[in-house]
PDB file of C-alpha atoms in Angstrom:
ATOM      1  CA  UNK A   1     121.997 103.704 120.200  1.00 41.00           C
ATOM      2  CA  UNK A   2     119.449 100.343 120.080  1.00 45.00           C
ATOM      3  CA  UNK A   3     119.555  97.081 120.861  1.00 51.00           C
ATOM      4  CA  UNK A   4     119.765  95.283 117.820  1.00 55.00           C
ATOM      5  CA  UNK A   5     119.582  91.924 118.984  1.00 53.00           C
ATOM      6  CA  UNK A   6     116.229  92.391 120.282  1.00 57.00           C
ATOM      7  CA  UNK A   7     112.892  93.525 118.858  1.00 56.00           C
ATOM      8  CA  UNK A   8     111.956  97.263 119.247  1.00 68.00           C
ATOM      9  CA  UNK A   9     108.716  97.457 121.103  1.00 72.00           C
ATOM     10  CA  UNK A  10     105.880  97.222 120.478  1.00 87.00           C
ATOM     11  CA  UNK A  11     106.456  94.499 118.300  1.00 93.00           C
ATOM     12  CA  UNK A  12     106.629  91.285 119.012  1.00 93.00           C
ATOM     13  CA  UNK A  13     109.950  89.463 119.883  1.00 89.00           C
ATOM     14  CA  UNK A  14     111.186  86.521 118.267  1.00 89.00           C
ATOM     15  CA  UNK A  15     113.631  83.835 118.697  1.00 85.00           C
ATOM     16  CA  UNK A  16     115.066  80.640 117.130  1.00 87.00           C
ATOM     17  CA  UNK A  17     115.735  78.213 119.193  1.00 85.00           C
ATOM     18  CA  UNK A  18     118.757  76.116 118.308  1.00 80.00           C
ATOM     19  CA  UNK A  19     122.036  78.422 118.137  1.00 74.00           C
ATOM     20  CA  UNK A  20     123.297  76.756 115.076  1.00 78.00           C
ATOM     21  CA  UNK A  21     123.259  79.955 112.414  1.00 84.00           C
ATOM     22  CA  UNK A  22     126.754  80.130 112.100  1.00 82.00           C
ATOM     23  CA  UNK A  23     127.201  75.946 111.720  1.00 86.00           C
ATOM     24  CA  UNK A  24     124.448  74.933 109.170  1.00 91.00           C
ATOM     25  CA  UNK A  25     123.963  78.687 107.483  1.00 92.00           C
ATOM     26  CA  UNK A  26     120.253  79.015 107.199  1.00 94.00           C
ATOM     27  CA  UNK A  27     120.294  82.637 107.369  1.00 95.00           C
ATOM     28  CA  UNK A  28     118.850  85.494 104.961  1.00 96.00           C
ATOM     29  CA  UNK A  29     122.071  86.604 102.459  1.00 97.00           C
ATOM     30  CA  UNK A  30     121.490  88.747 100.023  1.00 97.00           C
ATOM     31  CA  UNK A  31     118.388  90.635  99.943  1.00 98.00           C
ATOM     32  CA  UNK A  32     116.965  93.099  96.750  1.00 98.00           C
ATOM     33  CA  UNK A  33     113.880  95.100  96.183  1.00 98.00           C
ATOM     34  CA  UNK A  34     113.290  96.432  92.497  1.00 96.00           C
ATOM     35  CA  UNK A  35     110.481  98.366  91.087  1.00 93.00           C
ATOM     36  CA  UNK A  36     110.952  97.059  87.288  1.00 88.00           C
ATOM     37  CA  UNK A  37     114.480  97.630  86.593  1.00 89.00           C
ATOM     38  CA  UNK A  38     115.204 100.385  89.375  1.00 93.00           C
ATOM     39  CA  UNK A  39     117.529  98.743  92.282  1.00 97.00           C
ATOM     40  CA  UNK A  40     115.182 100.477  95.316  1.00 97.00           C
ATOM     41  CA  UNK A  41     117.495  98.272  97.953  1.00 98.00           C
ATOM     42  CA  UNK A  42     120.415  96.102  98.023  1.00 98.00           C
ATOM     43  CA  UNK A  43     121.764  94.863 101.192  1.00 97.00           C
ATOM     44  CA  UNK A  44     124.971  92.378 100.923  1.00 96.00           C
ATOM     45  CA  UNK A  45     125.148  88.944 101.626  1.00 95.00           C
ATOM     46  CA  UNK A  46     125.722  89.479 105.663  1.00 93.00           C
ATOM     47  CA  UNK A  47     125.756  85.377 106.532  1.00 92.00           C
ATOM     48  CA  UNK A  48     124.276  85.008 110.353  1.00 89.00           C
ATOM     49  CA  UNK A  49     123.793  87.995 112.571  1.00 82.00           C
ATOM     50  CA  UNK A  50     122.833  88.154 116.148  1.00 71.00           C
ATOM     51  CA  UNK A  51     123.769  84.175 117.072  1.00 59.00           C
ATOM     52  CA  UNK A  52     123.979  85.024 121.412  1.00 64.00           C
ATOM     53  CA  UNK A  53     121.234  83.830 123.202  1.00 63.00           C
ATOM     54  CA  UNK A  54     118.883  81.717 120.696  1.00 60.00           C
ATOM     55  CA  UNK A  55     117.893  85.039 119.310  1.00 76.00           C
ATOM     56  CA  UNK A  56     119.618  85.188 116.126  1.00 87.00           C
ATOM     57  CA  UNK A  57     117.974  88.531 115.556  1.00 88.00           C
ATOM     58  CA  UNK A  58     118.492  91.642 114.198  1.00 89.00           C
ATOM     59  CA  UNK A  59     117.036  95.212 114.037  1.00 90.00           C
ATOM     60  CA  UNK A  60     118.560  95.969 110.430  1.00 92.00           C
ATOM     61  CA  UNK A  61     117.142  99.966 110.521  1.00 91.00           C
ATOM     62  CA  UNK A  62     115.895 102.560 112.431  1.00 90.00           C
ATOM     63  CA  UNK A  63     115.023 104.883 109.541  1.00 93.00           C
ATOM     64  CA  UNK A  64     113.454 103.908 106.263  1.00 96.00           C
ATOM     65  CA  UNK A  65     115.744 101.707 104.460  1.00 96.00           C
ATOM     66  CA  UNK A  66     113.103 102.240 100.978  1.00 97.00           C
ATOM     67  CA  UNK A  67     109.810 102.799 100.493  1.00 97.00           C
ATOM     68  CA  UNK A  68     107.178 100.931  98.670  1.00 97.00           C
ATOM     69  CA  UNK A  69     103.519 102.162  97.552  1.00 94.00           C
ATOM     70  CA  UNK A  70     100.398 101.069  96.967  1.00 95.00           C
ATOM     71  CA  UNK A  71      99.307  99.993  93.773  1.00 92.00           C
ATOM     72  CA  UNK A  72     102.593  98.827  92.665  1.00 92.00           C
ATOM     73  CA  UNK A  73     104.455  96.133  91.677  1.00 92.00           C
ATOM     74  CA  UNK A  74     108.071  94.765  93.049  1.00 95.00           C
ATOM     75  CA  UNK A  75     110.446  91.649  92.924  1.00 97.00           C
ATOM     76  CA  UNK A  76     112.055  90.682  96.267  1.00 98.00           C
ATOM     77  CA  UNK A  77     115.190  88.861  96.037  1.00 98.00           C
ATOM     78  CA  UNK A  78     116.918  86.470  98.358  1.00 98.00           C
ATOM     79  CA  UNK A  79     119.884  84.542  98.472  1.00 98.00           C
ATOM     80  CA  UNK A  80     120.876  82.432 101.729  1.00 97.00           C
ATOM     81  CA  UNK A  81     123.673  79.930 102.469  1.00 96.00           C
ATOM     82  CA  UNK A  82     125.370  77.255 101.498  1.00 95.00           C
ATOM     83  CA  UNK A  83     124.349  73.987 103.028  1.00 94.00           C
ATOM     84  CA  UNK A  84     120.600  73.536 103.433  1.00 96.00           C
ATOM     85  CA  UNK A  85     117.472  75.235 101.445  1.00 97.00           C
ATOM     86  CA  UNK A  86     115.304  77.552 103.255  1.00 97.00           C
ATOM     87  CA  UNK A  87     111.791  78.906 103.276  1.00 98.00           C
ATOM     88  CA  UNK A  88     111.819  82.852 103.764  1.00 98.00           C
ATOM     89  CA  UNK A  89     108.867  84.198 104.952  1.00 98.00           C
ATOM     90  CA  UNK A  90     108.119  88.431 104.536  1.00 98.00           C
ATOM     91  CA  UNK A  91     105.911  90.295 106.430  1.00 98.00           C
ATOM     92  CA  UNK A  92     104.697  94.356 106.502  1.00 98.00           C
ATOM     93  CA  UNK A  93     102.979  95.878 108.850  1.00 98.00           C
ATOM     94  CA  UNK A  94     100.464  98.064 106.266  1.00 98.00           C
ATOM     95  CA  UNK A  95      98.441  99.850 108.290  1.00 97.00           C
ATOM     96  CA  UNK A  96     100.657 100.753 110.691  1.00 96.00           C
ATOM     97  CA  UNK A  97      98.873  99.010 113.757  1.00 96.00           C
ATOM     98  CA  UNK A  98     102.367  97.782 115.592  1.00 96.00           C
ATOM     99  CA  UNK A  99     101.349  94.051 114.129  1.00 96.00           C
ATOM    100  CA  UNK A 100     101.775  91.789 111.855  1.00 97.00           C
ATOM    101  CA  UNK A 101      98.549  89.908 111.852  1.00 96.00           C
ATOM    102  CA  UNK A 102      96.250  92.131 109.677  1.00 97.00           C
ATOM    103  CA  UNK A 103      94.587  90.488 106.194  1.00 96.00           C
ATOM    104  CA  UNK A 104      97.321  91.144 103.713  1.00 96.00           C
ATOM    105  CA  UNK A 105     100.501  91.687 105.641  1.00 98.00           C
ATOM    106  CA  UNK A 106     101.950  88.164 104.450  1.00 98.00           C
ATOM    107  CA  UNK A 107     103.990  87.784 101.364  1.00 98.00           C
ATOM    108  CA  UNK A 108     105.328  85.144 100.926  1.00 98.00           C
ATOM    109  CA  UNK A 109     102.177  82.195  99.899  1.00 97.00           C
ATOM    110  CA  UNK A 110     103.542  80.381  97.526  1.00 97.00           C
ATOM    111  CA  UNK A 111     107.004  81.278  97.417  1.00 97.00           C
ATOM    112  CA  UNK A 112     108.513  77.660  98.065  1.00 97.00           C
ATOM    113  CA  UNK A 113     111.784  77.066  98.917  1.00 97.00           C
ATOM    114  CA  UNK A 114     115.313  79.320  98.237  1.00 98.00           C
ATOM    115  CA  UNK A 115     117.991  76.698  97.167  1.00 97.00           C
ATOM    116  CA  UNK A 116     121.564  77.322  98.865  1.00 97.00           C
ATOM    117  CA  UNK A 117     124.099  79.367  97.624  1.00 93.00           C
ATOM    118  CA  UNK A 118     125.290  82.832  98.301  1.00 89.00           C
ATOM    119  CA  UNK A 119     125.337  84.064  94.850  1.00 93.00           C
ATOM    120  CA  UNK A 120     122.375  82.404  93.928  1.00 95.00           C
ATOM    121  CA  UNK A 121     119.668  85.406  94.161  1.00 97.00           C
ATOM    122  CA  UNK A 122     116.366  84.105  93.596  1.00 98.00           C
ATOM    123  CA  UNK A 123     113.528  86.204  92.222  1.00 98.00           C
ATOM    124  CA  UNK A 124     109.588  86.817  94.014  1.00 98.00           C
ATOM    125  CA  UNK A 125     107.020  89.050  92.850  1.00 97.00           C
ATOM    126  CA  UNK A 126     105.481  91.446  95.889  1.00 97.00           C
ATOM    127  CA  UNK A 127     102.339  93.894  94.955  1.00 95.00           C
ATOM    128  CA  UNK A 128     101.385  96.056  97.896  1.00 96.00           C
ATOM    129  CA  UNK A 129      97.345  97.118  97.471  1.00 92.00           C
ATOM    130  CA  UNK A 130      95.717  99.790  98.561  1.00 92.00           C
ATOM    131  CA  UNK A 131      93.058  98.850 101.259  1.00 90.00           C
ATOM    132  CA  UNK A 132      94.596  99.496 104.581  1.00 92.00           C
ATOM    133  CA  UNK A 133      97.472 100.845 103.918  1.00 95.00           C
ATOM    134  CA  UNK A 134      98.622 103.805 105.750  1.00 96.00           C
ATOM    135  CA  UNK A 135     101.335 106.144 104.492  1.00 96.00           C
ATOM    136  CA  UNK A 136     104.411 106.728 106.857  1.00 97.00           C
ATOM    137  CA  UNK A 137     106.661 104.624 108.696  1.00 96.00           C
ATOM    138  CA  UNK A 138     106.083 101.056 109.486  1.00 97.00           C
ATOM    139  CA  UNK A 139     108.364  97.534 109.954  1.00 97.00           C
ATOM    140  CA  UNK A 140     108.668  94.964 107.892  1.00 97.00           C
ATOM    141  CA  UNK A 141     109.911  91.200 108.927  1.00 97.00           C
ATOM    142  CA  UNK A 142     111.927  89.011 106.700  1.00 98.00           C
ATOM    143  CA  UNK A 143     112.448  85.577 108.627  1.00 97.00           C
ATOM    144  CA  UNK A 144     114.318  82.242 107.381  1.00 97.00           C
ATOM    145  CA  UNK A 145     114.137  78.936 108.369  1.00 95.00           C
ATOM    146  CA  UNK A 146     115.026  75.146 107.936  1.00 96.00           C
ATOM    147  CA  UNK A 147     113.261  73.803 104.742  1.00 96.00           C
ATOM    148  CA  UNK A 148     112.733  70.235 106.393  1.00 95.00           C
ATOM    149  CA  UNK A 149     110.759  72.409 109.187  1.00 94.00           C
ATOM    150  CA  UNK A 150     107.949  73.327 107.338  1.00 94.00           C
ATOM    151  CA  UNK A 151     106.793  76.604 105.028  1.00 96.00           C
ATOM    152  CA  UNK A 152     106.153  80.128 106.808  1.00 98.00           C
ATOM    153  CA  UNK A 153     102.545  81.136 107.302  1.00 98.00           C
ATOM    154  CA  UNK A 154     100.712  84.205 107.997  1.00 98.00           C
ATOM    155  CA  UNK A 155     100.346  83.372 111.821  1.00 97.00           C
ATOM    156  CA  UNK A 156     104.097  82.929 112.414  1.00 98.00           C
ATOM    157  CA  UNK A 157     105.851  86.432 112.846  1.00 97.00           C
ATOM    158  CA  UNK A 158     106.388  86.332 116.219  1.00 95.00           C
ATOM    159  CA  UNK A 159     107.266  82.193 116.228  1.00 95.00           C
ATOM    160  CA  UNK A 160     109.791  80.641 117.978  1.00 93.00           C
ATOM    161  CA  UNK A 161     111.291  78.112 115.462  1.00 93.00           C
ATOM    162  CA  UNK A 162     114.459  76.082 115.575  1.00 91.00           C
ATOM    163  CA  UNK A 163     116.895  77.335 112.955  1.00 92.00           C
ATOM    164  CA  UNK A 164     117.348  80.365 110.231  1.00 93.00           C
ATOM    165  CA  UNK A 165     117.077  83.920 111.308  1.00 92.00           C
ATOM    166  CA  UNK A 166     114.746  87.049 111.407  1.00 94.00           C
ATOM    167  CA  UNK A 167     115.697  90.703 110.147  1.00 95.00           C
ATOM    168  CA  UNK A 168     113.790  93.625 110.963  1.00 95.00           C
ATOM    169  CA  UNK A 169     113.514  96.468 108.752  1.00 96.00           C
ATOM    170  CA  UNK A 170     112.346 100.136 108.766  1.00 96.00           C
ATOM    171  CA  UNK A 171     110.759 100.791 105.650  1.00 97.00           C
ATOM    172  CA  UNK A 172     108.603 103.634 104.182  1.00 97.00           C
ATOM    173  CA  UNK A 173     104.673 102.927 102.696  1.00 97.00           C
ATOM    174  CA  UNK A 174     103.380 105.927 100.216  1.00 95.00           C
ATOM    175  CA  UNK A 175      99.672 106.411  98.359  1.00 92.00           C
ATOM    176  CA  UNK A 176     100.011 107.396  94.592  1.00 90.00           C
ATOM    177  CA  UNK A 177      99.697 111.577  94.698  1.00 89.00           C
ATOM    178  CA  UNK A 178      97.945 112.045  90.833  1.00 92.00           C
ATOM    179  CA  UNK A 179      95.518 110.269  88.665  1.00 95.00           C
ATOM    180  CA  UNK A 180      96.069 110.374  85.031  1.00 96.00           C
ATOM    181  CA  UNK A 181      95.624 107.849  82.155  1.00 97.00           C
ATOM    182  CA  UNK A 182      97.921 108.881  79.154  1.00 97.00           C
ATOM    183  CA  UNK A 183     100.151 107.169  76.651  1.00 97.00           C
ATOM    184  CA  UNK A 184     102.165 108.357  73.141  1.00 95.00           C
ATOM    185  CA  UNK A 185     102.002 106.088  69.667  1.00 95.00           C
ATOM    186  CA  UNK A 186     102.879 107.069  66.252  1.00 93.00           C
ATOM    187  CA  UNK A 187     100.875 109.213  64.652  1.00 90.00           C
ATOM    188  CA  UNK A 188     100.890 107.593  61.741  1.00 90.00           C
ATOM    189  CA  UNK A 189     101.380 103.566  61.204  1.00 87.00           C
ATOM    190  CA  UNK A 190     101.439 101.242  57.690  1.00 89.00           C
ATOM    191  CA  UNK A 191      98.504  98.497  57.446  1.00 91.00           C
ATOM    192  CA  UNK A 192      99.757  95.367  58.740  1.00 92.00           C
ATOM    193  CA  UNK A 193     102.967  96.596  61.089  1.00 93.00           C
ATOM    194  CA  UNK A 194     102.972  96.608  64.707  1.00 95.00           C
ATOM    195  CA  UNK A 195     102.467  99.844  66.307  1.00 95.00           C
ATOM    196  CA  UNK A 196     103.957  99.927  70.273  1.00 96.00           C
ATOM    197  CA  UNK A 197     101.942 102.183  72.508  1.00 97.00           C
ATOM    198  CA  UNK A 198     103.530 103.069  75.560  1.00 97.00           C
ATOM    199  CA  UNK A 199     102.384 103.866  78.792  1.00 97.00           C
ATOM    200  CA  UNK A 200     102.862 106.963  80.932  1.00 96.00           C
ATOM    201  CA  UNK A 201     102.812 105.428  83.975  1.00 93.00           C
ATOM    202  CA  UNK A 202     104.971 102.968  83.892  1.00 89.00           C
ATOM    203  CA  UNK A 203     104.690 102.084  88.006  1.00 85.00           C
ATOM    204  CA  UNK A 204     102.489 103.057  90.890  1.00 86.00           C
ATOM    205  CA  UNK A 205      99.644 101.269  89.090  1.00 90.00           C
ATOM    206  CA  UNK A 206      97.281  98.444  89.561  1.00 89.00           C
ATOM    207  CA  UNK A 207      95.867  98.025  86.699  1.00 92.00           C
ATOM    208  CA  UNK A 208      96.089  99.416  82.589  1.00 96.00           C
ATOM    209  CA  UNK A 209      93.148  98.133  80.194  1.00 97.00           C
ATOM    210  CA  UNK A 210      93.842  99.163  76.252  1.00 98.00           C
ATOM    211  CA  UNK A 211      90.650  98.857  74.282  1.00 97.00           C
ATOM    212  CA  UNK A 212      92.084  99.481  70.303  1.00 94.00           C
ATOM    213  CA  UNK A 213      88.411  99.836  68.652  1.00 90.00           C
ATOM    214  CA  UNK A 214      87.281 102.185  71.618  1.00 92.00           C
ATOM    215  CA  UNK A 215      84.081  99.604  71.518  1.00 93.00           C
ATOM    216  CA  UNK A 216      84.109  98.820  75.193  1.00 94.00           C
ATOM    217  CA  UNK A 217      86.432  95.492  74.771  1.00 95.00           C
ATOM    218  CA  UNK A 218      89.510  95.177  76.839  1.00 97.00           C
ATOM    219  CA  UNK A 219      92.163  93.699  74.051  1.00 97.00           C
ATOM    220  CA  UNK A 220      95.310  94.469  76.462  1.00 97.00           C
ATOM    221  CA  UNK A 221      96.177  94.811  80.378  1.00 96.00           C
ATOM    222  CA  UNK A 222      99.575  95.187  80.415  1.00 95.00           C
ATOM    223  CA  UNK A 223     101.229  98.247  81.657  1.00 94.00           C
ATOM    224  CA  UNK A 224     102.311  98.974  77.522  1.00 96.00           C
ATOM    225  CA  UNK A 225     100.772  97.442  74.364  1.00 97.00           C
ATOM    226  CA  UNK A 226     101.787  96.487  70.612  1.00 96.00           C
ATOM    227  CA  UNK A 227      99.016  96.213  68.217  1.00 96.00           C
ATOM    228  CA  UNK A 228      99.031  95.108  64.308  1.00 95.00           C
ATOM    229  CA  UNK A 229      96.103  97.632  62.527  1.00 92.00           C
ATOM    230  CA  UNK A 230      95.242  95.309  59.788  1.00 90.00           C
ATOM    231  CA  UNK A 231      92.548  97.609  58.176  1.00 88.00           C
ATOM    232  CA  UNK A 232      93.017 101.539  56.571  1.00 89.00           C
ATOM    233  CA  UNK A 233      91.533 104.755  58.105  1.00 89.00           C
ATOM    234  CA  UNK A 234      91.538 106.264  61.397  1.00 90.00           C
ATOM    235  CA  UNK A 235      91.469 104.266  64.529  1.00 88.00           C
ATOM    236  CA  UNK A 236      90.832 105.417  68.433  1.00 92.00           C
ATOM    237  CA  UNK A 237      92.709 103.916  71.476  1.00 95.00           C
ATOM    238  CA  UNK A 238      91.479 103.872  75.183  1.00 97.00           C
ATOM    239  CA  UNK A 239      93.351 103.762  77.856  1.00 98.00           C
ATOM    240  CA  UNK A 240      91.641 102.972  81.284  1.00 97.00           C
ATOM    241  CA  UNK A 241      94.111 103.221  84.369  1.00 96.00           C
ATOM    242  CA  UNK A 242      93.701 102.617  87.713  1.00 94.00           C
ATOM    243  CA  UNK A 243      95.335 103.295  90.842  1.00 93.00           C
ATOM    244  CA  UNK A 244      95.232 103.555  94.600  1.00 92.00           C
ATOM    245  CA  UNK A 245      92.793 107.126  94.019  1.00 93.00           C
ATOM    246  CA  UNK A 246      90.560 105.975  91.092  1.00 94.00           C
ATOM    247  CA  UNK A 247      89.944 105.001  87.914  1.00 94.00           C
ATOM    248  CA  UNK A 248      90.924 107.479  84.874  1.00 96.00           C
ATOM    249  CA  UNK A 249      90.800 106.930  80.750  1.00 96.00           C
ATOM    250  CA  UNK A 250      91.664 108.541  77.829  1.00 93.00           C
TER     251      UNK A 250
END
């Protein structure tokens, strides 16, 4: 058994001051990782946890609720109540050094506020990198607060603020395993008529530059690419790809 109103040591503790989760509903609702259109986590709309003692926190895992690695791409969701707008503020402890204060373990610049309503799931792009990240077992943060209070920063993990609420999370951080650049097309296309060229890797990388002459220009960086051949004869691709291990073409 743990205590899940307080936070597991060594990390810092946190608190909110004014005991008012379950009267004006700042809290974090619903919250949903994806990884393109694979649901990775989904936890339900849970309204205010942990409300004794000005804490109104909660250790939401002890084991890895999902695991995210470096080099890719994911969309956190939120949802919170139903009276005021929040700011939500993430953090991940990357490198595994019992903190959240390292370059890079704040995610949320930019975000602006979540506007009320439980159903009301609202989209954010997260990319984890590669430089100082350590595979294994680390803790992320997710805290909310009072929108009229001010935005979250990098130096407020362990703040004591007024209203909203902080969940802790076990979560899982991987390194890519394999480095390979590949992609299928048609064989064959008609003058004039797009020709879609997909992508192997589809996740786990940073970054995907298409050059359609094989001339050293970059026509393309998404992860896939659609090209119109407007001249006859035969034509090379390159693919450059890059993740968390190095660069590799084809």
């Amino acid at each position: 058994a743990f205590n899940k109103s307080q936070a597991q040591a060594p990390y810092c503790s946190v608190a909110h001051s004014a005991n008012t989760c379950p009267t004006y509903y700042m809290y974090v609702g619903r919250f949903q990782v994806k990884q393109g259109a694979t649901v990775l986590f989904d936890k339900a709309d849970d309204q205010c946890n942990q409300t004794t003692n000005n804490v109104n926190y909660t250790m939401m895992s002890t084991k890895p609720s999902f695991t995210l690695s470096g080099g890719s791409n994911y969309t956190f969701s939120f949802s919170t109540g139903p009276t005021y707008n929040v700011y939500i503020g993430v953090w991940i402890d990357l490198n595994q050094d019992l903190d959240f204060a390292d370059a890079g373990e704040y995610f949320s610049t930019g975000w602006g506020q979540f506007s009320t309503g439980v159903t009301n799931l609202q989209a954010k792009n997260v990319s984890i990198g590669c430089n100082g990240l350590k595979p294994g077992t680390t803790r992320m943060r997710v805290r909310s607060q009072y929108y009229g209070s001010g935005d979250w920063n990098a130096g407020l993990s362990c703040a004591t603020v007024n209203y909203g609420e902080t969940e802790d999370y076990t979560i899982g951080l991987a390194v890519p395993t394999s480095l390979s650049a590949g992609f299928y097309m048609p064989t064959t296309a008609y003058e004039g008529t797009p020709v879609k060229m997909t992508n192997n890797n589809q996740t786990g990388y940073i970054k995907h530059e298409w050059d359609i002459a094989d001339n050293g220009s970059i026509d393309y960086t998404t992860t896939n690419a659609n090209h119109i051949f407007n001249t006859l004869g035969t034509n090379c691709v390159r693919l450059k790809s890059q993740n968390c291990l190095g660069r590799d073409s084809i």
